[in-house]
PDB file of N, CA and C in Angstrom:
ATOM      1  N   UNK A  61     168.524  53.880  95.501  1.00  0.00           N
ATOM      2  CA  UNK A  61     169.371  53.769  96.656  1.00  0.00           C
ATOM      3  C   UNK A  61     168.761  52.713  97.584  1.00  0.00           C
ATOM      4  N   UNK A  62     169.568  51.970  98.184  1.00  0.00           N
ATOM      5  CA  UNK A  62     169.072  50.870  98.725  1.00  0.00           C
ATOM      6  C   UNK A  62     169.809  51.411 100.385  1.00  0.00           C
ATOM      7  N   UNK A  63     168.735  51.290 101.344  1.00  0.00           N
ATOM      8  CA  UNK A  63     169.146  51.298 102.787  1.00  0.00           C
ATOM      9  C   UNK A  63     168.453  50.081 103.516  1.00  0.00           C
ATOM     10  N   UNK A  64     169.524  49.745 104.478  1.00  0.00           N
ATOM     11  CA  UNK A  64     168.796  48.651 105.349  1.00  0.00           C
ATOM     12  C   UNK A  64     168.630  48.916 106.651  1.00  0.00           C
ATOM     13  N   UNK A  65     167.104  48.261 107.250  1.00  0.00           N
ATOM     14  CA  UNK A  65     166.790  48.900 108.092  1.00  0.00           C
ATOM     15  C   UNK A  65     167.540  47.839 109.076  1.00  0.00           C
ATOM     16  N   UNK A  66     167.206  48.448 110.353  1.00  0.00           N
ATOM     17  CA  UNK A  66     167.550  47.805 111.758  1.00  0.00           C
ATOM     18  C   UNK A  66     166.916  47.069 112.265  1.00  0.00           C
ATOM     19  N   UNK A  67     167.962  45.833 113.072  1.00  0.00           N
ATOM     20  CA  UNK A  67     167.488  44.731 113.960  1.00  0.00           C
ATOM     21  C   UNK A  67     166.514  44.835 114.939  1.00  0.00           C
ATOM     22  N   UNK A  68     165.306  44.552 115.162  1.00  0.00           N
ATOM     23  CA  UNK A  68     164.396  44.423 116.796  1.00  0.00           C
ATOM     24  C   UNK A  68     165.375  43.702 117.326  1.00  0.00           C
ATOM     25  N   UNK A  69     165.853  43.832 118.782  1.00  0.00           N
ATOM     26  CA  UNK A  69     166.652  43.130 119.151  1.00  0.00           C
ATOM     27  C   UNK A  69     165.483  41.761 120.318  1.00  0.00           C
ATOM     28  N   UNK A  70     164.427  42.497 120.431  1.00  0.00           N
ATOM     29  CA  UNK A  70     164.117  41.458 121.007  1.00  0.00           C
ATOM     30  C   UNK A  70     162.362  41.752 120.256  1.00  0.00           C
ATOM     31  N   UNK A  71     161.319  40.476 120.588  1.00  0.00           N
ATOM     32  CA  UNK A  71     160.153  40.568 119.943  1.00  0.00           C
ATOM     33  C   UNK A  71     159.531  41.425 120.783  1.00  0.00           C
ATOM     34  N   UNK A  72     158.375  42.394 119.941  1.00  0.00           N
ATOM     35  CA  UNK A  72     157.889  43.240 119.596  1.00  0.00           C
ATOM     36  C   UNK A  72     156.832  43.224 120.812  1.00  0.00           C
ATOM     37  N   UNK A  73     156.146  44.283 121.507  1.00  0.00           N
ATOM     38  CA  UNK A  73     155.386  43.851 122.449  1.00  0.00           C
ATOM     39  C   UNK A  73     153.638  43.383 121.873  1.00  0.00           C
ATOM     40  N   UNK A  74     153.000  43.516 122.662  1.00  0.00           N
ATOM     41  CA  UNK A  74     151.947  42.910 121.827  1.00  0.00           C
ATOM     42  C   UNK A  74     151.240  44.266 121.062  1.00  0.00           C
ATOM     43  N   UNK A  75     151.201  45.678 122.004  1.00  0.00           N
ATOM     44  CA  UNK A  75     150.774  46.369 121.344  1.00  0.00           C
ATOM     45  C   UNK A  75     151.386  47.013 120.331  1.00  0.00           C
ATOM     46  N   UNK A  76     152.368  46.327 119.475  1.00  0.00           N
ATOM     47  CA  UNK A  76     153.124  47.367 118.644  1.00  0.00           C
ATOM     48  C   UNK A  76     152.581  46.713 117.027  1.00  0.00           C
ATOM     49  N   UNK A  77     151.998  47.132 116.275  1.00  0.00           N
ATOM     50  CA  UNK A  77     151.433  46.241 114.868  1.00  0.00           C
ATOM     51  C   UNK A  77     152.986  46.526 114.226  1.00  0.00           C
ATOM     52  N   UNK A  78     152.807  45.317 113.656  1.00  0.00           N
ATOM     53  CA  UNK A  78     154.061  44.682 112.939  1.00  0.00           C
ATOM     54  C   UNK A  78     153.193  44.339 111.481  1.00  0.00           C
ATOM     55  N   UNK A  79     154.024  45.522 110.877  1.00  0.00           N
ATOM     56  CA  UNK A  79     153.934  45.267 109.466  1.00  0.00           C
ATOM     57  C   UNK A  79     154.171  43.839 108.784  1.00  0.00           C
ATOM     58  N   UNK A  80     153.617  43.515 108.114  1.00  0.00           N
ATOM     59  CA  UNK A  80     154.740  41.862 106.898  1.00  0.00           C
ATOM     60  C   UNK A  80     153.674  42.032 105.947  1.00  0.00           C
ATOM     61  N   UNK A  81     154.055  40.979 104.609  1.00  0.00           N
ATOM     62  CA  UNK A  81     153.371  40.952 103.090  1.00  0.00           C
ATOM     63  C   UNK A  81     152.986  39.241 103.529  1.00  0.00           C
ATOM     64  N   UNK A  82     151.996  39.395 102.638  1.00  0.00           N
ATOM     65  CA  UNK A  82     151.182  38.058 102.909  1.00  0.00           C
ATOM     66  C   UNK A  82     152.120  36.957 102.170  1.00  0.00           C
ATOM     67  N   UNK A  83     152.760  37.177 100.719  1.00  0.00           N
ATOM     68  CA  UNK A  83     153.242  36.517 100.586  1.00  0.00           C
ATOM     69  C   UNK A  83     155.025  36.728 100.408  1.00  0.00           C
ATOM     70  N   UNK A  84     156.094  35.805 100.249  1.00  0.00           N
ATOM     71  CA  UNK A  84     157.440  35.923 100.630  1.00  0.00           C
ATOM     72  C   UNK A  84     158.437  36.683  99.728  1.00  0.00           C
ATOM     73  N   UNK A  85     157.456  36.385  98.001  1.00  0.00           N
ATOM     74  CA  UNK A  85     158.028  37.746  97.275  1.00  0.00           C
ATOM     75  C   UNK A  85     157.773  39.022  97.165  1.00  0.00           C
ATOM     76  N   UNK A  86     156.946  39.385  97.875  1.00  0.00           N
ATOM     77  CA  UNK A  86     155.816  40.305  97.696  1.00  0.00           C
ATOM     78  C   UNK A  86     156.462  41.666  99.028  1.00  0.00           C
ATOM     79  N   UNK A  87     157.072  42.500  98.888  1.00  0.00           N
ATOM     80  CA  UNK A  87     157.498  44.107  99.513  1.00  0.00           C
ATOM     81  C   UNK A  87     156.475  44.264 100.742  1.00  0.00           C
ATOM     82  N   UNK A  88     156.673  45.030 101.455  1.00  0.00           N
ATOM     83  CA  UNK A  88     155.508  45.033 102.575  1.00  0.00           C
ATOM     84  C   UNK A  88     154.721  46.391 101.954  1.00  0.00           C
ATOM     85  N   UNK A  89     155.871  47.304 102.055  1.00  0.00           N
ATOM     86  CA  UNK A  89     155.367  48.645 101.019  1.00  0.00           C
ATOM     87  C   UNK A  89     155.654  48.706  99.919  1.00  0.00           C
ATOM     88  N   UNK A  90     155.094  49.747  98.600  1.00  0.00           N
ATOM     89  CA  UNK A  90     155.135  50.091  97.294  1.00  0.00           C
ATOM     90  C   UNK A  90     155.453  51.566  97.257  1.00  0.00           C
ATOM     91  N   UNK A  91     156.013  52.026  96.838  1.00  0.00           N
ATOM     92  CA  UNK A  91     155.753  53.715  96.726  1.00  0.00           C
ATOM     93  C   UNK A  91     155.975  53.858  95.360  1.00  0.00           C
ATOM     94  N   UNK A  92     156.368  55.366  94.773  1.00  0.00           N
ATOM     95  CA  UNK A  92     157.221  55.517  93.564  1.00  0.00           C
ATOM     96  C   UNK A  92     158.034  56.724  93.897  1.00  0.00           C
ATOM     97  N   UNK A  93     159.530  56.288  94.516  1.00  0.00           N
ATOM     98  CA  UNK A  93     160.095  56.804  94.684  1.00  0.00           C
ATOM     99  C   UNK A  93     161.377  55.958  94.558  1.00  0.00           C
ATOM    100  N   UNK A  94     162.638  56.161  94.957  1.00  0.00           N
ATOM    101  CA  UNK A  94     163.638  55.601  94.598  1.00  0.00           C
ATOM    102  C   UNK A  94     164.566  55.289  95.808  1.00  0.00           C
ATOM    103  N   UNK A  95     164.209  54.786  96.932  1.00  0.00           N
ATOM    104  CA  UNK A  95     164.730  54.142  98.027  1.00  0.00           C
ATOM    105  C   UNK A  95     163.995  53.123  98.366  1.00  0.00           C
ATOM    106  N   UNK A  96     165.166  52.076  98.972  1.00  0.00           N
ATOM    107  CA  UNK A  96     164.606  50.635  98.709  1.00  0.00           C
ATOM    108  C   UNK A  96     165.161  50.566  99.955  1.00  0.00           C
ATOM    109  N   UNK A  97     163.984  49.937 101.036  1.00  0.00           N
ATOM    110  CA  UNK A  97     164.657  49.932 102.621  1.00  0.00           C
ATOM    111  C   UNK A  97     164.618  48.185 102.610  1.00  0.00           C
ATOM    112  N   UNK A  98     165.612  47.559 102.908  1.00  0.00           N
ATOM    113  CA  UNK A  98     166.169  46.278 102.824  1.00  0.00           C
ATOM    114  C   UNK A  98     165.879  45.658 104.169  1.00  0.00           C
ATOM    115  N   UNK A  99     165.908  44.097 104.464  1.00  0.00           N
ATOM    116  CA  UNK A  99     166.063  43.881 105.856  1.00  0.00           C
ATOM    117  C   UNK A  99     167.113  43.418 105.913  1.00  0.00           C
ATOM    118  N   UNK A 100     167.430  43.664 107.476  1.00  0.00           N
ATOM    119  CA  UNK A 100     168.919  43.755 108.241  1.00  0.00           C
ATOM    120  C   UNK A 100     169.442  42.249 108.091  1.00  0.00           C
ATOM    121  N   UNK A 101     168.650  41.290 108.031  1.00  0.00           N
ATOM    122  CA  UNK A 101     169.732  40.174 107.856  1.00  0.00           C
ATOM    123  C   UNK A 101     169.592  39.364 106.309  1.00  0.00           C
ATOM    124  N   UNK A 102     168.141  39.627 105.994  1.00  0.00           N
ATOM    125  CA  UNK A 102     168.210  38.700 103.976  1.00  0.00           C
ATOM    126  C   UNK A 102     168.888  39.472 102.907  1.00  0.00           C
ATOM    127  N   UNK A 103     168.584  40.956 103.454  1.00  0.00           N
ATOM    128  CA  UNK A 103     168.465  41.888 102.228  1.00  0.00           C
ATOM    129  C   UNK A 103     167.876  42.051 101.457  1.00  0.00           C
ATOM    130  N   UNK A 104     166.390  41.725 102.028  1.00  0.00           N
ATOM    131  CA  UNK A 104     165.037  41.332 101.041  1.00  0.00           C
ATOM    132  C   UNK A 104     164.949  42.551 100.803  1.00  0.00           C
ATOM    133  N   UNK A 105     163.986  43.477 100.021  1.00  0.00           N
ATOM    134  CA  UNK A 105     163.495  45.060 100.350  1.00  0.00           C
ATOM    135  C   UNK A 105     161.963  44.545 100.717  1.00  0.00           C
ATOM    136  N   UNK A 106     161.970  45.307 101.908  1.00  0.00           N
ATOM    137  CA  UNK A 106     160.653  45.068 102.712  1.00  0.00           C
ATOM    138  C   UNK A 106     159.981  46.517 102.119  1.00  0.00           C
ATOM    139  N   UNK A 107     160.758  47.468 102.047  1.00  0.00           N
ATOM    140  CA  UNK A 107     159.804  48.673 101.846  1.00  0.00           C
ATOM    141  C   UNK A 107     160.283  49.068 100.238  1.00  0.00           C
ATOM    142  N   UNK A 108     159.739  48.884  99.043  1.00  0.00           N
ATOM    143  CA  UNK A 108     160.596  49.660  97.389  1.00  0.00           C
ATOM    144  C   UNK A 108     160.024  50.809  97.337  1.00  0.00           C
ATOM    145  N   UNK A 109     160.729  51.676  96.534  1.00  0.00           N
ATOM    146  CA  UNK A 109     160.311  52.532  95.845  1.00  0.00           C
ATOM    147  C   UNK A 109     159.522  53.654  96.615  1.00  0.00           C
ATOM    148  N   UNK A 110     160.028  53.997  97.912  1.00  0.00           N
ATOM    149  CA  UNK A 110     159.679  54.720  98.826  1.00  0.00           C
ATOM    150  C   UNK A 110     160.247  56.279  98.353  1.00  0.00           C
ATOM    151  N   UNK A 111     160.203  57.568  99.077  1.00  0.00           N
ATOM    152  CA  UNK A 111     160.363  58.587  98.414  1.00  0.00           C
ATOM    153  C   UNK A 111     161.300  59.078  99.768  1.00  0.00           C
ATOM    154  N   UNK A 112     161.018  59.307 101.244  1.00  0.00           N
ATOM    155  CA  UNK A 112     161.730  59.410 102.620  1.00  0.00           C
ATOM    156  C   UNK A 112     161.708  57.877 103.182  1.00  0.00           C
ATOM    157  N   UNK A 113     162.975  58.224 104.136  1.00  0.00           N
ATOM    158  CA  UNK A 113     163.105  57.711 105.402  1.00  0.00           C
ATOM    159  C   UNK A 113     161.477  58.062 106.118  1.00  0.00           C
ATOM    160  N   UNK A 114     161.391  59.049 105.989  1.00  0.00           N
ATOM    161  CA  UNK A 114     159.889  59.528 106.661  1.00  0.00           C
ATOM    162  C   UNK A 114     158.582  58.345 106.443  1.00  0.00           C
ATOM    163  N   UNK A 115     158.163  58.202 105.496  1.00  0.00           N
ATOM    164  CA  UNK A 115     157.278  57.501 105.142  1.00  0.00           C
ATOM    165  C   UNK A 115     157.348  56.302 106.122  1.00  0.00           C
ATOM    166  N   UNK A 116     158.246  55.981 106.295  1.00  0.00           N
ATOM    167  CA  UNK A 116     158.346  54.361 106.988  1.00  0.00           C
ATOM    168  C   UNK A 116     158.611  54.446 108.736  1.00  0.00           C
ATOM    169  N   UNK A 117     158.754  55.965 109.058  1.00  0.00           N
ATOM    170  CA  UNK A 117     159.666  56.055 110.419  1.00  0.00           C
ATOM    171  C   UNK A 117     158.625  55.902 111.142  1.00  0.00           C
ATOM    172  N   UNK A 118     158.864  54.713 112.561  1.00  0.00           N
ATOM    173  CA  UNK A 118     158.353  54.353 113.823  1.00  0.00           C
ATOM    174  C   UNK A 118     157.596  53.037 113.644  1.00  0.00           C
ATOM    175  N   UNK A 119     157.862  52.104 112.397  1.00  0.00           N
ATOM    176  CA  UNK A 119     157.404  51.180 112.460  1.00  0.00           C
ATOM    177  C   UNK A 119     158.054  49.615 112.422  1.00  0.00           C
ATOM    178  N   UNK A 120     157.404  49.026 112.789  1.00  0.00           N
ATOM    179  CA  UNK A 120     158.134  47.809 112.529  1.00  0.00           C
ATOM    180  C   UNK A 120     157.657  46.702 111.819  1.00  0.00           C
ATOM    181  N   UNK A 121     158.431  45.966 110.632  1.00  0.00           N
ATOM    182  CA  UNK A 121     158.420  45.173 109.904  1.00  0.00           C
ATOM    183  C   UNK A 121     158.688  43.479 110.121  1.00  0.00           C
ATOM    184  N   UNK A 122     158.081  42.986 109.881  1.00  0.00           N
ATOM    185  CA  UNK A 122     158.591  41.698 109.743  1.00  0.00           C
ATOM    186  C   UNK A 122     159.018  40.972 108.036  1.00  0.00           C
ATOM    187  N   UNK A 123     160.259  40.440 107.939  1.00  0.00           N
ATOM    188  CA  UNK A 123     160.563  40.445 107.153  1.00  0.00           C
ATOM    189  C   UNK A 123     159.993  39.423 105.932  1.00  0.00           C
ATOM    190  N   UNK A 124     159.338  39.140 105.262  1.00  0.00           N
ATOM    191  CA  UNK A 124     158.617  38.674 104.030  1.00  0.00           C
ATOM    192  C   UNK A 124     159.179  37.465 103.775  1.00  0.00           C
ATOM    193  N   UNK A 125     160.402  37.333 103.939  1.00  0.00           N
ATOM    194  CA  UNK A 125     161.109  36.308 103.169  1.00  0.00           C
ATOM    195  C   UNK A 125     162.020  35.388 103.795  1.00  0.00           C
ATOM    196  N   UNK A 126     162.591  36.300 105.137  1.00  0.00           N
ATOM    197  CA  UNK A 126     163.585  35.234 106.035  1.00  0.00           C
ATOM    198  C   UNK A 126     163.158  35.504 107.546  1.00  0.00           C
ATOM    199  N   UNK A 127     161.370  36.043 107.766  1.00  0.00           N
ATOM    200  CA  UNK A 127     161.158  36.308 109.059  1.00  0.00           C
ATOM    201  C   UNK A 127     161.772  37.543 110.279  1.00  0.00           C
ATOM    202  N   UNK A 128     162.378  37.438 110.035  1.00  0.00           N
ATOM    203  CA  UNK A 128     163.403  38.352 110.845  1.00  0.00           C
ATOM    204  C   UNK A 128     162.450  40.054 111.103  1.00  0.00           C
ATOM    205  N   UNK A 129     162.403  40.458 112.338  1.00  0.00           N
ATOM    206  CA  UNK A 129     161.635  41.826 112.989  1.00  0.00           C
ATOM    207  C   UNK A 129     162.829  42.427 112.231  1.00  0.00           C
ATOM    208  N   UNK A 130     162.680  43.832 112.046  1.00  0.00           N
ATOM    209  CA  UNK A 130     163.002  44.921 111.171  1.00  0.00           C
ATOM    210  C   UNK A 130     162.174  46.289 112.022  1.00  0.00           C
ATOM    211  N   UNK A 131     163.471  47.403 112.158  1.00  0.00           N
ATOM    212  CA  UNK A 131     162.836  48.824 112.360  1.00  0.00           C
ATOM    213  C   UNK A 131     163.769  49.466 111.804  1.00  0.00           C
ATOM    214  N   UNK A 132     162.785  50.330 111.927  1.00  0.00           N
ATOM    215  CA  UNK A 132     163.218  52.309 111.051  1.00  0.00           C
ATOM    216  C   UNK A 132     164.141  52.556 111.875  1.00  0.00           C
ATOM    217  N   UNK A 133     164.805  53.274 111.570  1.00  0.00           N
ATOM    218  CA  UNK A 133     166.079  54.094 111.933  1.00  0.00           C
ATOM    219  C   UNK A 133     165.286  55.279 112.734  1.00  0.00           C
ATOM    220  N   UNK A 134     164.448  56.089 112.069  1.00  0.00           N
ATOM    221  CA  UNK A 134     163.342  56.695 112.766  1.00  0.00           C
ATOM    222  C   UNK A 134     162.321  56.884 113.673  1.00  0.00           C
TER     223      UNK A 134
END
């Protein structure tokens, strides 16, 4: 199942760590589970193979591949 997460609408403050993958093909997270959390504007999956929404809730991503801030629904 593939879900996509939500827009930062504006940048992130300084104290908030912002997840990203070093490189642009490369997931930010791995799990082995079967939800694939996408970002809101490439549709990259920043998070695969996750098992909850839980695992990922209260953080924020930067997206791997087209830049773009990314948050949890959570």
């Amino acid at each position: 199942m593939r879900i996509a997460l939500l827009p930062l609408l504006s940048r992130p403050r300084r104290d908030v760590v912002v997840l990203t993958s070093e490189r642009s093909s490369m997931p930010v997270l791995i799990g082995d589970g079967e939800v694939d959390f996408t970002c809101w504007r490439c549709g990259f999956a920043i998070c695969e193979a996750m098992r909850t929404p839980v695992e990922i809730s209260g953080r924020v991503f930067r997206c791997p591949d087209c830049t773009a801030f990314n948050r949890s629904r959570l």
